[in-house]
Short mmCIF file of C-alpha atoms in Angstrom, two decimals:
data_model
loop_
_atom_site.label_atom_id
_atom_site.label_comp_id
_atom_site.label_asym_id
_atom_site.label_seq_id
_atom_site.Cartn_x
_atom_site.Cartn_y
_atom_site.Cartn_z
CA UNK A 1 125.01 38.92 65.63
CA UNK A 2 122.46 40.75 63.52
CA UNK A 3 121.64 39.61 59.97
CA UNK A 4 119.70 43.21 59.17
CA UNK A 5 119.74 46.51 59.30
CA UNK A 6 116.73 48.42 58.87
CA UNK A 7 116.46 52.15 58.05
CA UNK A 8 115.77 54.80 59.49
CA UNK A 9 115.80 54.38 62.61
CA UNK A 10 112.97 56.19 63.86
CA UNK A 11 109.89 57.49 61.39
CA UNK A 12 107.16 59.93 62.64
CA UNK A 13 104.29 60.23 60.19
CA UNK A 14 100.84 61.36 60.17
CA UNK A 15 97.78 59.43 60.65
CA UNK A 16 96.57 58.62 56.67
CA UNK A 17 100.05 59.24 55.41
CA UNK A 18 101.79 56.00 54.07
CA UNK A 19 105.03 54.49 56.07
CA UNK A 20 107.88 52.79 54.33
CA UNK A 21 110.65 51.09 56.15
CA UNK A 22 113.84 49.97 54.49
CA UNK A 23 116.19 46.48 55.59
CA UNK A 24 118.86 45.43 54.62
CA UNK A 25 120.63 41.92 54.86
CA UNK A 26 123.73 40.54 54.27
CA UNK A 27 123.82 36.78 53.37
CA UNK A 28 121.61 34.58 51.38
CA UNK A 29 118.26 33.94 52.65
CA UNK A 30 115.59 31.49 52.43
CA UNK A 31 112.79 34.22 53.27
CA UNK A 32 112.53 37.18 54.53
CA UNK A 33 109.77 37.85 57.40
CA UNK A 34 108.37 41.55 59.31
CA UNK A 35 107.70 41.50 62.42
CA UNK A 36 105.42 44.25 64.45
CA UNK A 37 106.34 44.85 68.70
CA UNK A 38 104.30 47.05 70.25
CA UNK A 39 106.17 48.80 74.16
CA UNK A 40 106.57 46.30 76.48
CA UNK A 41 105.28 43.37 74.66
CA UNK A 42 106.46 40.32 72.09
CA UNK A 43 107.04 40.77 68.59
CA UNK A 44 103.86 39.83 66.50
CA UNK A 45 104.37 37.99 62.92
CA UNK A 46 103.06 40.37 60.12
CA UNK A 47 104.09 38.77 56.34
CA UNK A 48 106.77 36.36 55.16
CA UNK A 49 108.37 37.00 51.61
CA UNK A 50 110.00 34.15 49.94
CA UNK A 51 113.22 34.68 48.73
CA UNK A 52 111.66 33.35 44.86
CA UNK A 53 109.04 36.08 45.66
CA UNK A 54 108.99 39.82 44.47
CA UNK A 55 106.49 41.58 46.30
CA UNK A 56 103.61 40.53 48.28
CA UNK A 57 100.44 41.94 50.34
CA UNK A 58 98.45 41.88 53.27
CA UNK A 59 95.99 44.10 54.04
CA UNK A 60 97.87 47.35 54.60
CA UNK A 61 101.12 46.00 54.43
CA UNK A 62 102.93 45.55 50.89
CA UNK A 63 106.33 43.90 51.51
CA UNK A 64 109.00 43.94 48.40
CA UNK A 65 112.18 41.92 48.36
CA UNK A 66 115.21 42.33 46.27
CA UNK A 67 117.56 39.62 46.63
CA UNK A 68 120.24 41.35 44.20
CA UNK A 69 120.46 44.09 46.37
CA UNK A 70 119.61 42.22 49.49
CA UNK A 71 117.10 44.21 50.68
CA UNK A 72 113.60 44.42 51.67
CA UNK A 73 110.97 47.25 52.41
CA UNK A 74 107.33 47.16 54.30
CA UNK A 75 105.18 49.79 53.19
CA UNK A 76 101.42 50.57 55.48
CA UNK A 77 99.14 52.20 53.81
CA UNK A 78 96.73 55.00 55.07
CA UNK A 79 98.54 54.87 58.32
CA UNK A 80 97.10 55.10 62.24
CA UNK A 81 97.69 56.07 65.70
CA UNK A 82 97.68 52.22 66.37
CA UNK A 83 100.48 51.48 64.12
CA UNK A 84 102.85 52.87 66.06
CA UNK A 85 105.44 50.67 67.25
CA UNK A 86 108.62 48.91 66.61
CA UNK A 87 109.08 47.46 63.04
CA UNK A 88 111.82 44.54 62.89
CA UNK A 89 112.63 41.85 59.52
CA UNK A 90 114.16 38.63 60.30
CA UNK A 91 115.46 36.79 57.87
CA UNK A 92 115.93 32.49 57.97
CA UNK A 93 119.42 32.33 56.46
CA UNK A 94 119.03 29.38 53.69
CA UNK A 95 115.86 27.26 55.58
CA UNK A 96 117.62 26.05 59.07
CA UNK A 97 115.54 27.95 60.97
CA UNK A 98 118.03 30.19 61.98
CA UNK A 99 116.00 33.85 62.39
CA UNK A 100 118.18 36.83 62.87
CA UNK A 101 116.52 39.85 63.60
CA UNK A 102 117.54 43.72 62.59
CA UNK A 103 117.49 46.89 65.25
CA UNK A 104 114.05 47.80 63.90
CA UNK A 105 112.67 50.94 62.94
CA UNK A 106 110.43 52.74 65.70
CA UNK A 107 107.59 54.45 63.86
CA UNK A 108 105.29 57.06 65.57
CA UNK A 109 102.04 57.79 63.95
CA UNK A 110 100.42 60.74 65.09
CA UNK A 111 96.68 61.54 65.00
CA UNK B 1 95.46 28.16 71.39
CA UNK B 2 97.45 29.02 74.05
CA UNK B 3 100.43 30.80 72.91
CA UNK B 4 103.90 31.25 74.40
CA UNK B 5 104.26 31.51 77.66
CA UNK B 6 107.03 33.09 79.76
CA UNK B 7 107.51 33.34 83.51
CA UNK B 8 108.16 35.79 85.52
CA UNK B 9 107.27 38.57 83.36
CA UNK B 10 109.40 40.78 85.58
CA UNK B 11 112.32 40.25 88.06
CA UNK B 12 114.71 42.32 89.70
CA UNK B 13 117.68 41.00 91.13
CA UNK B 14 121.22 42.22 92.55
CA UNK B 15 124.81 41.72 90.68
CA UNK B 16 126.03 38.65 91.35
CA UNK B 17 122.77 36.61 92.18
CA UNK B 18 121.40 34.19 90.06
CA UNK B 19 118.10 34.28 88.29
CA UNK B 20 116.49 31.68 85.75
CA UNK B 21 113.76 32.04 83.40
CA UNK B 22 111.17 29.35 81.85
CA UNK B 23 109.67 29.12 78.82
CA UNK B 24 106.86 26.71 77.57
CA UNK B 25 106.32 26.65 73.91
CA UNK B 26 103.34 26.28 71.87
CA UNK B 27 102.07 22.64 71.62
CA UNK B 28 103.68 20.62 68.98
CA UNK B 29 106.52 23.23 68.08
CA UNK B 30 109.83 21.71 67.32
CA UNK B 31 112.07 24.55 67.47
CA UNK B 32 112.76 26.97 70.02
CA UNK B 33 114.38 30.01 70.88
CA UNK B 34 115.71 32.28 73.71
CA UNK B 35 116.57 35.61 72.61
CA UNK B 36 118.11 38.78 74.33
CA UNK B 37 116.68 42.10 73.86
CA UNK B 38 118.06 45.28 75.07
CA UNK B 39 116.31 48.55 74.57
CA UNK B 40 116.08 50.13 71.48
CA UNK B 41 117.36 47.28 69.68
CA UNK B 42 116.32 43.92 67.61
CA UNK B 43 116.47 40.63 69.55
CA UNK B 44 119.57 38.90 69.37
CA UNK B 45 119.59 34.90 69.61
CA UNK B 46 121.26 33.55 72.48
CA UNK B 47 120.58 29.59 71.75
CA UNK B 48 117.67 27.81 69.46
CA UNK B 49 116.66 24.25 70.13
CA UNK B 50 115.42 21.71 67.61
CA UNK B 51 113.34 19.39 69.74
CA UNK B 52 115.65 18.59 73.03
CA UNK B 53 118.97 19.43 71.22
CA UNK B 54 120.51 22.52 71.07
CA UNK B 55 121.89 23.40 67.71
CA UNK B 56 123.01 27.18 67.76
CA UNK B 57 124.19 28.52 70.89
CA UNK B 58 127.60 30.19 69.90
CA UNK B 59 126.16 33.84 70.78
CA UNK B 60 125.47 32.32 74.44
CA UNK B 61 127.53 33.53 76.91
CA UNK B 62 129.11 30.36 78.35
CA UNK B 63 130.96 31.29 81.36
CA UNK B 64 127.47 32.40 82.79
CA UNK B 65 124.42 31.69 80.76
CA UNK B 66 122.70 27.87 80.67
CA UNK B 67 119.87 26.94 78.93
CA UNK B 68 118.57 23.74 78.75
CA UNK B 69 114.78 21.94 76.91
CA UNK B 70 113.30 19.21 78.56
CA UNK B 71 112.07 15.89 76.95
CA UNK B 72 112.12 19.03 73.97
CA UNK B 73 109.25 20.88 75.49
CA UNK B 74 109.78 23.66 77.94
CA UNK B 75 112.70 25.21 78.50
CA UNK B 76 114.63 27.21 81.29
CA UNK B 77 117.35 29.67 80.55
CA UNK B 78 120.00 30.25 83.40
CA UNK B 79 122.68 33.08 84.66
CA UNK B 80 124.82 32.85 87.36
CA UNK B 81 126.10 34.89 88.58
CA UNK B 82 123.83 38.36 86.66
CA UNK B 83 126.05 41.44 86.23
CA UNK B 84 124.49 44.61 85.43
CA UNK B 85 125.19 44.43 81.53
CA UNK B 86 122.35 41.35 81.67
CA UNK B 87 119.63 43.66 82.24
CA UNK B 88 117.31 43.31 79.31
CA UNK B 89 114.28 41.50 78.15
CA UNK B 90 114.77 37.96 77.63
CA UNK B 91 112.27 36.76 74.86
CA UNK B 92 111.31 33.32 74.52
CA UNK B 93 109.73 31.56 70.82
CA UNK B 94 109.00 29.03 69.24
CA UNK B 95 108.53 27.60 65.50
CA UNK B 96 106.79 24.75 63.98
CA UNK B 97 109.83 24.89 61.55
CA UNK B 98 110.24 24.77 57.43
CA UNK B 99 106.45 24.02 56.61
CA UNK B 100 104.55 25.68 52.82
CA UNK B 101 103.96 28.75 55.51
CA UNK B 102 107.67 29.22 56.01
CA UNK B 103 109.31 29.20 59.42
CA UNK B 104 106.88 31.76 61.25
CA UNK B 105 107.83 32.63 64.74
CA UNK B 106 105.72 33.20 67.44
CA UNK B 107 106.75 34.99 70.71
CA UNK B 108 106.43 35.50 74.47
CA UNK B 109 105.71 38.17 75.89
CA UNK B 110 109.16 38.19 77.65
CA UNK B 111 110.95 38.66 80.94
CA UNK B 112 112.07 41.69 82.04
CA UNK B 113 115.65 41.28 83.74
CA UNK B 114 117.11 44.34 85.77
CA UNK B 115 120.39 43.94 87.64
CA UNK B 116 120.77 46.28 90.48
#
């Protein structure tokens, strides 16, 4: 079963504008982690938020996580053509390993 | 480092035949996973392994799916016999588990399943 949900579904930006993508979860979590899959290929880690953690960064990415609303958002800055792909969270439901992933958001960033 | 690896990377096979897919994980990682992918959606976990035991497998199909991790290293995944609702992309990962990094997972490229 899925533990998130993101939202939307599908985002179509242009290149230099900023992307945010929404998730939502619905049990406790031990952290909360993005992942990036470009067509036809794996998913790629991109930035793990503890659940004792607010907000964190990397690079282009800014990740925020409220655990009283159980939700999380990625934000990319100055966006481009090579970000497009398939944006998924996964959350580890209280440290057992156990990763559930979302549906994902499919952003298209046009140049 | 040699990531995961998955094999084949693409298979097509007709209803009712059998088809199995193997997975070897990167060196020294505990846990593994086989996860189901169909298009347009998120992965969803079929089994995980910590070392050779399997420890979550209640979203595996039973009555056609096996999976099994030997001496906790590589692992196959099973059906038999496919129906045509099994086409998908069958992602394989593995963990290094809880650790100060968190449990980061780190992925195949995949196997593409199509059931004719």
């Amino acid at each position: 079963s899925q533990q998130g949900e993101e939202d939307p579904q599908a985002l179509s930006i242009q290149e230099g504008e900023n992307a945010t993508m929404n998730c939502s979860y619905k049990t406790s979590i031990n952290n909360l982690q993005w992942y990036r899959q470009n067509s036809g290929r794996g998913l790629v880690h991109l930035i793990l938020i503890r659940s004792n953690e607010r907000e964190k960064h990397s690079g282009r990415l800014r990740v925020t996580l409220d655990t009283s609303k159980k939700s999380s958002s990625l934000l990319i800055t100055a966006s481009r053509a090579a970000d497009t792909a398939s944006y998924f969270c996964a959350t580890d439901r209280s440290g057992n390993n156990d990763m559930r992933f979302g549906a994902g958001t499919r952003l298209t960033v046009k140049p | 480092e040699a990531g995961v690896v998955q094999s084949p990377r693409y298979k097509i096979i007709e209803k009712k035949q059998p088809v199995a897919f193997w997975c070897n994980p990167i060196s020294g990682h505990n846990t593994l996973y086989w996860y189901r992918q169909n298009l347009g959606q998120g992965p969803e976990l079929l089994i995980r392994y910590e070392n050779e035991e399997a420890v979550d497998d209640s979203q595996l199909p039973k009555d056609r799916f096996s999976a099994e991790r030997l001496k906790g290293v590589d692992s196959t995944l099973k059906i038999q016999p496919a129906e045509l609702g099994d086409s998908a992309v069958y992602l394989c990962a593995s963990s290094p588990g809880q650790g100060a990094s968190g449990n980061t997972i780190y992925f195949g490229e995949g196997s593409w399943l199509t059931v004719v």
